[in-house]
XYZ file of C-alpha atoms in Angstrom:
107
model
C 0.277 16.129 3.303
C -2.622 18.444 4.097
C -6.116 17.625 2.840
C -6.558 18.828 -0.726
C -2.858 18.545 -1.582
C -2.470 17.516 -5.249
C -0.256 14.598 -4.138
C -3.324 12.998 -2.559
C -5.359 13.044 -5.780
C -5.196 9.778 -7.734
C -5.193 9.246 -11.502
C -9.002 9.189 -11.544
C -9.200 12.618 -9.895
C -10.385 11.195 -6.555
C -9.034 12.451 -3.227
C -7.349 9.696 -1.190
C -5.991 9.191 2.327
C -2.685 8.295 0.702
C -1.099 7.749 -2.700
C 2.041 6.117 -4.045
C 4.099 7.595 -6.845
C 6.334 4.868 -8.283
C 8.217 7.301 -10.529
C 9.290 9.382 -7.542
C 9.489 6.355 -5.258
C 7.329 8.212 -2.766
C 4.314 7.584 -0.555
C 2.127 10.549 0.337
C -0.060 10.370 3.462
C -2.780 12.639 4.754
C -1.168 14.425 7.709
C -4.154 13.877 10.034
C -3.948 10.058 9.902
C -3.300 8.432 13.274
C -2.801 4.819 14.401
C -4.222 2.327 13.870
C -5.577 3.667 10.537
C -2.197 5.223 9.764
C -0.472 1.834 10.101
C -3.012 0.140 7.845
C -2.879 2.873 5.202
C 0.929 2.895 5.221
C 1.055 -0.876 4.825
C -1.417 -0.629 1.931
C 0.662 2.020 0.165
C 3.863 0.052 0.702
C 2.177 -2.883 -1.016
C 1.527 -0.665 -4.034
C 5.272 -0.004 -4.093
C 5.945 -3.735 -3.785
C 3.750 -4.524 -6.784
C 5.929 -2.157 -8.808
C 9.290 -3.333 -7.436
C 8.380 -7.030 -7.836
C 7.362 -6.387 -11.430
C 3.738 -7.376 -10.755
C 2.169 -4.191 -12.047
C 2.875 -4.746 -15.769
C 1.580 -8.318 -15.469
C -1.570 -7.211 -13.662
C -2.175 -4.423 -16.167
C -1.712 -6.727 -19.149
C -4.357 -9.082 -17.740
C -6.765 -6.316 -16.757
C -9.758 -5.204 -18.687
C -8.806 -1.829 -20.109
C -11.632 -0.111 -18.222
C -10.700 -1.493 -14.782
C -6.924 -1.136 -14.438
C -7.258 0.846 -11.183
C -9.494 -1.863 -9.729
C -6.978 -4.583 -10.585
C -4.126 -2.548 -9.080
C -6.148 -2.197 -5.892
C -6.840 -5.945 -5.908
C -3.115 -6.705 -6.203
C -2.201 -4.276 -3.413
C -4.906 -5.742 -1.171
C -3.631 -9.261 -1.861
C -0.067 -8.413 -0.859
C -1.280 -6.385 2.131
C -3.388 -9.280 3.435
C -0.509 -11.734 3.144
C 1.900 -9.324 4.814
C -0.444 -8.968 7.786
C -0.810 -12.747 8.019
C 2.973 -13.194 7.913
C 3.597 -10.634 10.662
C 0.852 -12.137 12.833
C 2.104 -15.700 12.353
C 5.701 -14.730 13.162
C 4.577 -12.823 16.260
C 2.531 -15.800 17.461
C 5.431 -18.181 16.850
C 7.778 -15.952 18.834
C 5.238 -15.350 21.560
C 5.962 -11.624 21.373
C 5.710 -8.706 18.950
C 7.792 -9.129 15.827
C 10.560 -6.512 15.552
C 12.493 -5.976 12.330
C 15.115 -3.240 11.986
C 13.773 -1.492 15.060
C 10.138 -1.704 13.945
C 7.876 -3.802 16.149
C 4.444 -5.242 15.557
C 1.943 -5.123 18.380
């Protein structure tokens, strides 16, 4: 998406590098992102989708202070993202080579 596209504006009105829309089941990325930032941002947005698909979002929201729901969502996405990175790294180290799943390979 080009800079300034409405898809890259979050619920607080802030412009973002990427956003996830769970209703549309879509991730929107700024079209100028390049690796390695692109990979990190994509993984982060996928974790937002995971928090929805795993049913974590309602639980996180119910435990959140009403004024900091966005912050708690970000915390949950960061938690999943960090564990995903650790899992990929550990599997790659155990194999002694980049991990490849469905044609996608880690470096």
